[in-house]
Every structure is written in C-alpha cells, then in structure tokens.
CSV table of C-alpha atoms in Angstrom, one decimal:
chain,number,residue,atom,x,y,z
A,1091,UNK,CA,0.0,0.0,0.0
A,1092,UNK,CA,2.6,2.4,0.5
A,1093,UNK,CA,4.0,1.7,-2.7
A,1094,UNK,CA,1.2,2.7,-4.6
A,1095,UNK,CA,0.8,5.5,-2.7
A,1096,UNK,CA,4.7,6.6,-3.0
A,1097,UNK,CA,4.3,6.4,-6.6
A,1098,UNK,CA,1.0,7.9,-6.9
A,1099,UNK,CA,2.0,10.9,-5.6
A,1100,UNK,CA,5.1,11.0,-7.8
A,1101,UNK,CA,3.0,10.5,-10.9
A,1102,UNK,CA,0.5,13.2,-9.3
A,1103,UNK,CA,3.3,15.5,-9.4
A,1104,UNK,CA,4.4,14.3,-12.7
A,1105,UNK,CA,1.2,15.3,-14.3
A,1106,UNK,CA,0.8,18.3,-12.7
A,1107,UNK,CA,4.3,19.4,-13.8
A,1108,UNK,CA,3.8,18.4,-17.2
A,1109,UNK,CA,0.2,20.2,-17.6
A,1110,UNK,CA,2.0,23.3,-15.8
A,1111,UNK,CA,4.3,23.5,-18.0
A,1112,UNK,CA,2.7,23.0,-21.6
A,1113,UNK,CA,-0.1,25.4,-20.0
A,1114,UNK,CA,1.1,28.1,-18.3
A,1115,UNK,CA,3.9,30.9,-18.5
A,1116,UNK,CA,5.7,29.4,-16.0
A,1117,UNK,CA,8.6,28.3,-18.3
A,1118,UNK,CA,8.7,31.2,-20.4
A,1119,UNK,CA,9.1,32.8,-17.1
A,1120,UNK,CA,11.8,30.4,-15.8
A,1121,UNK,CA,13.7,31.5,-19.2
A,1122,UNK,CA,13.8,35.0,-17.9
A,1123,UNK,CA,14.6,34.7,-14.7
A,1124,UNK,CA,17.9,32.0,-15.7
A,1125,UNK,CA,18.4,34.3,-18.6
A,1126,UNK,CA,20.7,36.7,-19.2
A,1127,UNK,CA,20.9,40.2,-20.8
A,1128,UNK,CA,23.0,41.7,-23.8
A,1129,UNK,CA,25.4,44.9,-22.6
A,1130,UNK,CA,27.2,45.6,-26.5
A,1131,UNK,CA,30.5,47.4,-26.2
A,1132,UNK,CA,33.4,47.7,-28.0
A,1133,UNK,CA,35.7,44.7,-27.5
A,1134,UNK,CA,39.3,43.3,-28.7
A,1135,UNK,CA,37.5,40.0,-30.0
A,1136,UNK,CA,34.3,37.9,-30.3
A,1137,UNK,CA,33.8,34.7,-28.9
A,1138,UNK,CA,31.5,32.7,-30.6
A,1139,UNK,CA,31.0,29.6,-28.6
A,1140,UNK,CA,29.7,26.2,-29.6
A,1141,UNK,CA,26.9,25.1,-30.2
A,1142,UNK,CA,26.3,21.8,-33.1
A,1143,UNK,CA,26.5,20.6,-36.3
A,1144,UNK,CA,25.2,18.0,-38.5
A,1145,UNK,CA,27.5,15.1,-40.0
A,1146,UNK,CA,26.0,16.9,-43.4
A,1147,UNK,CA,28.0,19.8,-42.6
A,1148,UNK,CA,24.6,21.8,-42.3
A,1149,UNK,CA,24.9,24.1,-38.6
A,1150,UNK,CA,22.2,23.5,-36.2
A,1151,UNK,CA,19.9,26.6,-35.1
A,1152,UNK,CA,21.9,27.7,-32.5
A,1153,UNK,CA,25.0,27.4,-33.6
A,1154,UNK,CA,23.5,29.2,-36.9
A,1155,UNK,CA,21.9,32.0,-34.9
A,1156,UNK,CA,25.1,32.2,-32.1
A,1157,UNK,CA,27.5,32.7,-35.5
A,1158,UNK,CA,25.2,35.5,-37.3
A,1159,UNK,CA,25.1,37.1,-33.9
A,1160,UNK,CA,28.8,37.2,-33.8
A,1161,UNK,CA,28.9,38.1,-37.4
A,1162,UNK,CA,26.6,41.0,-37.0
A,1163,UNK,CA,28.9,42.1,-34.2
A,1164,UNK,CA,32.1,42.3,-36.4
A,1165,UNK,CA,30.2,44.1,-39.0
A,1166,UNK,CA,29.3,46.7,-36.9
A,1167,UNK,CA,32.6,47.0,-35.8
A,1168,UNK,CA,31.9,46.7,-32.1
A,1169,UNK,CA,35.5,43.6,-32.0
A,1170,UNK,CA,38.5,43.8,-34.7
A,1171,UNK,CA,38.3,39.7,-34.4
A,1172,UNK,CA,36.2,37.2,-34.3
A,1173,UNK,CA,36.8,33.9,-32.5
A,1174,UNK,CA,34.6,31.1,-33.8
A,1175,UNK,CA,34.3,27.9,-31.0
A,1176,UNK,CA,32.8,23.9,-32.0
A,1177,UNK,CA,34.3,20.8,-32.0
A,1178,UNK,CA,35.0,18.1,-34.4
A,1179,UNK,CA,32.7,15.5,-32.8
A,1180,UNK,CA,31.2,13.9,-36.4
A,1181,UNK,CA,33.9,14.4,-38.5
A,1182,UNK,CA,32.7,17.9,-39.3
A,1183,UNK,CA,34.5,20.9,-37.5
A,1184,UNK,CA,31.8,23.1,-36.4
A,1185,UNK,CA,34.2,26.1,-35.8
A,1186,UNK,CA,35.2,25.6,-39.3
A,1187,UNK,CA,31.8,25.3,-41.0
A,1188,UNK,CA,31.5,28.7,-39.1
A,1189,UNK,CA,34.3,30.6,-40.3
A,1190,UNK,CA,33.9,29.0,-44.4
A,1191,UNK,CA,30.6,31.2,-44.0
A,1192,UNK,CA,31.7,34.2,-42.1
A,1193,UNK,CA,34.4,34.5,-45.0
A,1194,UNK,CA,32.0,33.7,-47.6
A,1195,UNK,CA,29.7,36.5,-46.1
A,1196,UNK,CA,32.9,38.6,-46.4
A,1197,UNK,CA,34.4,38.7,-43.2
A,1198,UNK,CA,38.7,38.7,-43.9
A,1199,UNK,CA,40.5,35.6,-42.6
A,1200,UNK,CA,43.2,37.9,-41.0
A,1201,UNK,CA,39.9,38.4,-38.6
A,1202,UNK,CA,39.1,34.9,-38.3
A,1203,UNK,CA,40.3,32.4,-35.6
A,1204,UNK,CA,39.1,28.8,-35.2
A,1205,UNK,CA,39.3,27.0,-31.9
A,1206,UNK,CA,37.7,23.3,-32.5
A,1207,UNK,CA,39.5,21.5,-29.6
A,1208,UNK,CA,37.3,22.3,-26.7
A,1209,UNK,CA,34.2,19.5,-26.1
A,1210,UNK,CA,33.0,22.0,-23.2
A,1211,UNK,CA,32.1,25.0,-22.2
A,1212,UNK,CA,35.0,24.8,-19.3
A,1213,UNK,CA,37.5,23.8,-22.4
A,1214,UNK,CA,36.4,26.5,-24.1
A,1215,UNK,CA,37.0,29.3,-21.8
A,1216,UNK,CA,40.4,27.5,-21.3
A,1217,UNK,CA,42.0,27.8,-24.3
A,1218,UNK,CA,40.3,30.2,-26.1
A,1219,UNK,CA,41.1,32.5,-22.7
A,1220,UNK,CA,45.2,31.1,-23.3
A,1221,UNK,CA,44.5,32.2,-27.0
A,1222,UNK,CA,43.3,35.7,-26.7
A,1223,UNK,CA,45.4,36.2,-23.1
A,1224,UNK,CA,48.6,35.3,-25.7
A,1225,UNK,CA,47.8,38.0,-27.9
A,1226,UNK,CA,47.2,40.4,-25.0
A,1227,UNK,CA,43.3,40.9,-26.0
A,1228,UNK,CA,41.7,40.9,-22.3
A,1229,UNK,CA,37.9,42.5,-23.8
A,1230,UNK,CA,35.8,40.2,-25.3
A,1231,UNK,CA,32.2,39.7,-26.5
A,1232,UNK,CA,31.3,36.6,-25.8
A,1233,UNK,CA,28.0,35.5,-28.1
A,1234,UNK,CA,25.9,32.3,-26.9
A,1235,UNK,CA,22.4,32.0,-25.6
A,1236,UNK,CA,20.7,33.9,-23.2
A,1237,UNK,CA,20.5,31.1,-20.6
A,1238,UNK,CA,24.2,29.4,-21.1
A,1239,UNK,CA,25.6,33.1,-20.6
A,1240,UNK,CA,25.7,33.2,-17.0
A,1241,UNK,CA,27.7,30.1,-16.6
A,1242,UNK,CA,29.7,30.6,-19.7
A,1243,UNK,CA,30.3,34.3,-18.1
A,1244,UNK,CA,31.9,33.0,-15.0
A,1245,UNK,CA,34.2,30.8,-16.5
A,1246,UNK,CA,35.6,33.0,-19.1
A,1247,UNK,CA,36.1,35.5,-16.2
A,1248,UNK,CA,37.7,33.0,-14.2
A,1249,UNK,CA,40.5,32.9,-17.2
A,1250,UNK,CA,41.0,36.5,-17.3
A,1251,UNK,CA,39.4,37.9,-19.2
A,1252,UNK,CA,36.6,41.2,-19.1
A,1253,UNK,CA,33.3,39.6,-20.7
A,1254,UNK,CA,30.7,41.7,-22.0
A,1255,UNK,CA,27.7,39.8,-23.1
A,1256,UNK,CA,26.1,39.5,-26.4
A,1257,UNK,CA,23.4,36.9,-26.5
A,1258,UNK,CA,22.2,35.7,-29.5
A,1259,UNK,CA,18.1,35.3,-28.9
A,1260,UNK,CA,16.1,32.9,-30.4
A,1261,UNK,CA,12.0,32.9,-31.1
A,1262,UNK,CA,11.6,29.7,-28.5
A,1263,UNK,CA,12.0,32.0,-25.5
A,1264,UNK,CA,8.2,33.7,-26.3
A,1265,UNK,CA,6.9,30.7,-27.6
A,1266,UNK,CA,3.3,29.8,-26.2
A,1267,UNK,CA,2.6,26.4,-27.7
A,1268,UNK,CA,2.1,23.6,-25.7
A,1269,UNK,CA,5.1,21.8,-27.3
A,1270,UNK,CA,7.6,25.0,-27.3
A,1271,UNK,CA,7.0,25.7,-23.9
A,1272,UNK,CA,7.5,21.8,-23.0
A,1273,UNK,CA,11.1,22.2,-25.3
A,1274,UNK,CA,11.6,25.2,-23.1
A,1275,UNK,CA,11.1,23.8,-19.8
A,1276,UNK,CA,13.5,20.9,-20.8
A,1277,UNK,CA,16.6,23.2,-22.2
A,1278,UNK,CA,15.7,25.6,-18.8
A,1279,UNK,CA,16.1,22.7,-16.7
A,1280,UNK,CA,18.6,21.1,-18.4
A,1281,UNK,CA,20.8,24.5,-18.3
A,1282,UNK,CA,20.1,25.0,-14.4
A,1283,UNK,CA,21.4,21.2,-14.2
A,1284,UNK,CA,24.4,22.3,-15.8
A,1285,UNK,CA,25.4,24.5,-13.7
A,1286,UNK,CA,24.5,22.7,-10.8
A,1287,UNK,CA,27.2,20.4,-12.1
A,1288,UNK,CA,29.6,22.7,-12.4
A,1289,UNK,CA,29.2,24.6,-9.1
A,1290,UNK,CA,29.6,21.1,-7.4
A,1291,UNK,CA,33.2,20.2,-9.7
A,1292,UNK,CA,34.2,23.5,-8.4
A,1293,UNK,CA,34.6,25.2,-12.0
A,1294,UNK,CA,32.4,28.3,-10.9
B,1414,UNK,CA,-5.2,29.0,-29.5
B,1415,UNK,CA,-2.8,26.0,-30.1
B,1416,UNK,CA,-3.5,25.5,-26.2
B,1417,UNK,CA,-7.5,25.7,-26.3
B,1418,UNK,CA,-7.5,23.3,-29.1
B,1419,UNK,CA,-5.6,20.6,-27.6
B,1420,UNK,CA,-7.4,21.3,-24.2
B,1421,UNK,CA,-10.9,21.0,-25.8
B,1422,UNK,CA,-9.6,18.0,-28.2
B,1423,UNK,CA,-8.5,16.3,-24.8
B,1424,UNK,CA,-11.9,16.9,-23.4
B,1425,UNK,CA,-14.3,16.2,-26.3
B,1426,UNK,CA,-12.2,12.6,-26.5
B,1427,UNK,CA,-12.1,12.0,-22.6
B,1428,UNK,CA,-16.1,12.6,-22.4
B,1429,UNK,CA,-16.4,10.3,-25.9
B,1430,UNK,CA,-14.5,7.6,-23.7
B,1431,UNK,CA,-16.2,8.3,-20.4
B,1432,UNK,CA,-19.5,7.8,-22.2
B,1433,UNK,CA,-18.5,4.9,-24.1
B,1434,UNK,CA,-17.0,3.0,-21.5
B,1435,UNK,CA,-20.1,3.6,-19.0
B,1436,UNK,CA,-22.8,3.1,-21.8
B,1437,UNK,CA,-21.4,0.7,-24.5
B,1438,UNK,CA,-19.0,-1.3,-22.0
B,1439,UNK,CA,-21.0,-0.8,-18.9
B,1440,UNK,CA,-18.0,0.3,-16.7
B,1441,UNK,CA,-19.3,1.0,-13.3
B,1442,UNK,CA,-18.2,4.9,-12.6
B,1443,UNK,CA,-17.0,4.2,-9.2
B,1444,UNK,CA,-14.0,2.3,-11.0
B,1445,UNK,CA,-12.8,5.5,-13.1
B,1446,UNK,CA,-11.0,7.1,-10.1
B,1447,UNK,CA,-9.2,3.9,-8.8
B,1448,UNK,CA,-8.2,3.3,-13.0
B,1449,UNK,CA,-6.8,7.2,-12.5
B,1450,UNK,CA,-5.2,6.0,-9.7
B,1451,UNK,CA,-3.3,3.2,-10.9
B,1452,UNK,CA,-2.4,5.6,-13.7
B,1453,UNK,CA,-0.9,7.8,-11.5
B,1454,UNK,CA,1.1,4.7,-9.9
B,1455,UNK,CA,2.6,4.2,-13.9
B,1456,UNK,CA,3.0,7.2,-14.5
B,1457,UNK,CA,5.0,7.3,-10.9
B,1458,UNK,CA,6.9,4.8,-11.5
B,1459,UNK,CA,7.9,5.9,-15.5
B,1460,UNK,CA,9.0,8.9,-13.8
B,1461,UNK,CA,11.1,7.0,-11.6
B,1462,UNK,CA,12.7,5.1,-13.9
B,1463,UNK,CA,13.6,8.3,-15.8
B,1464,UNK,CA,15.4,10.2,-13.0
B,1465,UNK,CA,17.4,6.5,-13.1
B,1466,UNK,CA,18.1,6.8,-16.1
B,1467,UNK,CA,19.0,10.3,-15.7
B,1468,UNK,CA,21.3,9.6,-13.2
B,1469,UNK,CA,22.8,6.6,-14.5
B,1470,UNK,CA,24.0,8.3,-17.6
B,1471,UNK,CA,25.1,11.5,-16.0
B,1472,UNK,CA,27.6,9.0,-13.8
B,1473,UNK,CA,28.5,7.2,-16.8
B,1474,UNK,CA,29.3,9.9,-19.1
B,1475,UNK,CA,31.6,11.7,-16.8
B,1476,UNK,CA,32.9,7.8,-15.3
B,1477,UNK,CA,33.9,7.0,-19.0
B,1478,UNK,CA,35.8,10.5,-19.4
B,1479,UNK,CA,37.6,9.7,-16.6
B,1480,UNK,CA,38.1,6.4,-17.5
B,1481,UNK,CA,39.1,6.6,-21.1
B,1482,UNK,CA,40.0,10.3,-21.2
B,1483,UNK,CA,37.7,10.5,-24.4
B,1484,UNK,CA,34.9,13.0,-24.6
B,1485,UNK,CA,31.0,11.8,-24.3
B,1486,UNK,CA,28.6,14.6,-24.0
B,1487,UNK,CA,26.3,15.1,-21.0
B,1488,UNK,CA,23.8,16.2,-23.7
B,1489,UNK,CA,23.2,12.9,-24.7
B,1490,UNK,CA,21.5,12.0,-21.7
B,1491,UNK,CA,19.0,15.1,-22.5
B,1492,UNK,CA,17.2,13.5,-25.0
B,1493,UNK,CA,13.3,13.3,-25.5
B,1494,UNK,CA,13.9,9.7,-26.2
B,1495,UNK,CA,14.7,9.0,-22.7
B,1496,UNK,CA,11.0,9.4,-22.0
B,1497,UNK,CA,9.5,7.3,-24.3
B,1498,UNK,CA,11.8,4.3,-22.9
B,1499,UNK,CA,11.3,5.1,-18.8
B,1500,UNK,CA,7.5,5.4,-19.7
B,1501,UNK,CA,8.1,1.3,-21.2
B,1502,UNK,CA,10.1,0.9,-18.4
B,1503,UNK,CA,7.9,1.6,-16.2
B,1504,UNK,CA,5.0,0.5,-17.2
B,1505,UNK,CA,6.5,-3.3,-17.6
B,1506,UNK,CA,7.9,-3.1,-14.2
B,1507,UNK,CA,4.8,-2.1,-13.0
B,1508,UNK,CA,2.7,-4.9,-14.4
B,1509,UNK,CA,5.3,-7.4,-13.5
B,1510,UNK,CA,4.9,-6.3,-10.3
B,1511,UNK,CA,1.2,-6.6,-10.5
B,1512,UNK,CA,1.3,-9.8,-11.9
B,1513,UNK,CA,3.4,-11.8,-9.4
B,1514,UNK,CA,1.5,-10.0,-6.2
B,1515,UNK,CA,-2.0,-11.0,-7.9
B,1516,UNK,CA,-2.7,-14.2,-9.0
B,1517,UNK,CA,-6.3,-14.6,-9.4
B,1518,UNK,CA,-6.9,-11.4,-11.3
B,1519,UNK,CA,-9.0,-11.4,-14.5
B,1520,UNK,CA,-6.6,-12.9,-16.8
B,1521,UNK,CA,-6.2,-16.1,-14.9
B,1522,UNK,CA,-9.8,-16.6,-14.4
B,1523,UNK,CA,-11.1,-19.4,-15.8
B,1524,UNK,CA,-13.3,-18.8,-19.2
B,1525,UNK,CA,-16.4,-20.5,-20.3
C-alpha cells in the first residue's frame, strides 16, 4: 500500500508538472529569470562559442543564430576579431563550417580564428582564454544563448578575461505552444542542471 | 489558440471515452477514479525510472571521461527519447509487479 501510494504521488506530481508547463507561462518565465541580458560594447574580440553541427555539414539553429550574432557584431565593428568555437565531434568541425561562412559572407581571414578543440564549455574558456590572453586581447564579447551566458560568463572571467555579453536570442524563449513551452522547460532545466554540475566540480 | 484546441480535443475525447466505456461497455463509474489512480502509480513509477536513467547516464558519461579520457557529451543523456523508454520501463515493471503479487486477477480466471 505504501507503494502505490509513494508512486502515486510522484505521478501526481508528474502530471501536474507536465500540464503546468505545456499550459502556463511558467517556463517562459523560468527562461527570464535563468536568462541573461546583452550589454554591446566595443571589444578586442568575439567569442562565438559552440553550439552543433550536422554530420551533413549543415549548422544546427543555434550554432546558426550564435554565429550571425557574432557576425553582426564584427560588422558593426563593435570587436576587430572574431573567435569562432565547435568541436569536431562527427567528422565535421563546427568552428570551421562557421568561419567558411563568415568569410563567404565577407568577413577577412586575418579576422578569423578557429578553436575546435574544446568538447565544453570549461575547455572552451580555457583555451580560447590562453588564445586571446597570448595576444594580449583581455575585452571580449562573448555571443551564446541567453540562458548558457551566466555560466559561460563566469568561466571565461575566471581565465582573465573582461566579458561583456552578447546573446544571441532565439524565437523559443516567447513561444506559447504547448510543445515549445515543454522544449523550453527541458533546455531551462537542463541549463540549471548544468550548472549545478559545475558549481559542485568547483569550475564556478 | 494551439493550447484551447488541444485542451478541448482532450476533453471532447475523454467525455467520448467516459460515455463509451459507461454506456457501451457498462464500466461501473465508481471504477474511473481507482483506474486514474493506478495511472498515476505508472506514470510514478515511468518517472522514476527516468530520473534512473538520468542519473545513471550523468555517472557514466563523466565515469567513461575519466576512465578513457575520451569526450562523451552530458547532452546525450537530455534527450526526448529518454522518456519514451522510462515510460516502457515503467509501465512493464509495473505490471510485473502486479502480476506476481495478484494471481487470481482477471486474466487467470477461468473462461467459459
């Protein structure tokens, strides 16, 4: 008996969580509050960071809309360089598919760097921070989403480096379908997780 | 308006079942809420099996990087996917469970 009524209550909650979420503002909300907000100055780089990309070579939406942010950025001349970031997980380097566009969009290559060793957010602000440190560039505009900024923040502060922020937004944070919202909930979560993780490994 | 049609679809097709079950199949009603509550004990123990499976592969992932020294992304474990296969889980745990505690319900009755 106290089994079922253990797991009752945990599929009680599990309902009301999911109906909560596909039917209520609560994770649009949650998206704000673990969200953070662009402050566009002029830097000595941008820092692009990672995101994915298909085995087809083809970018995935955020890594598309986190590389036309950074673009953007260099064409307005707020950064002299731009720093693109992704791995070479499938055979296709991400950072590499990123910087064949920017200089097909006509962005020089003398203002192109491509860092596509780093698997994580940690290796990222590592060596791209022992990159830029080397050329003594300390100001950077680092481009990601709203919600990985905070935790990519700290960590490419902890390197050295002055970081001002330049998120690249995407539609899915005012989306009111049932289905967005759920997708939203999940990458909210899955963020807060994150950096839960990294707060308990010490890397914040 | 993608919300009030899936909350009136779920309602139109909850009353078509409710009245189906009660007139065509001759479900007593006083059934209906311990059926939702055995639902609820699935569902329960689905959502178990997920934060298992959660957890499992968040231990794994970063076991086998420090094992192999080879990257495996933590993403990998945040995939829809994941639910699909706790909620089968769960729901054959469940019935084995139900199965082996009660062994005179309906489907070992006799027929005929």
């Amino acid at each position: 008996m106290r089994w079922e009524r253990l797991w009752q209550s945990v599929g009680l909650a599990g309902v009301v969580v999911f109906f909560v979420s596909a039917f209520s503002p609560l994770p649009n909300a949650l998206y704000h509050w673990s969200a953070s907000s662009s402050e566009v100055r002029p830097a000595d780089a941008i820092v692009v960071l990672g995101s994915s990309v298909g085995e087809n070579g083809v970018l995935g939406c955020g890594s598309l809309q986190r590389a036309v942010r950074g673009m953007t950025l260099y064409r307005a001349s707020e950064a002299p360089l731009i720093v693109f970031s992704g791995p070479n997980l499938t055979g296709v380097s991400e950072a590499e598919v990123r910087a064949e566009l920017a200089r097909a969009l006509g962005i020089p290559s003398g203002a192109i760097l491509v860092e596509d060793g780093a698997f994580t957010t940690r290796e990222e602000a590592a060596r791209i921070g022992a990159t830029l440190r080397g050329r003594n560039l300390r100001r950077i505009l680092l481009v990601t989403d709203p919600q990985h900024m905070r935790r990519a923040r700290a960590l490419f502060e902890r390197v050295g480096l002055q970081v001002l922020a330049a998120t690249a937004e995407s539609a899915a944070a005012t989306d009111t379908a049932p289905e967005g919202r759920l997708r939203l909930m999940r990458e909210t979560l899955g963020e807060l997780l994150a950096r839960a993780y990294y707060r308990v490994a010490g890397y914040l | 308006m993608a919300q009030a049609f899936l909350l009136i679809l779920m309602g139109v097709t909850s009353t078509l079942a409710l009245l189906v079950g009660a007139w065509r199949l001759g479900l007593p009603l006083s059934g209906l809420g311990r059926g939702a509550g055995k639902a609820l004990e699935c569902i329960g123990v689905m959502l178990g099996f997920f934060v298992l499976n959660l957890a499992v592969g968040i231990a794994g992932t970063l076991l086998w990087r420090q094992v192999t020294g080879t990257f495996l992304s933590l993403y990998y474990a945040n995939d829809a996917t994941l639910l699909g296969i706790s909620l089968l889980q769960g729901l054959v745990f469940e019935w084995w469970r139900r199965e082996s505690r009660e062994p005179s319900g309906e489907s070992r009755e006799p027929r005929g």
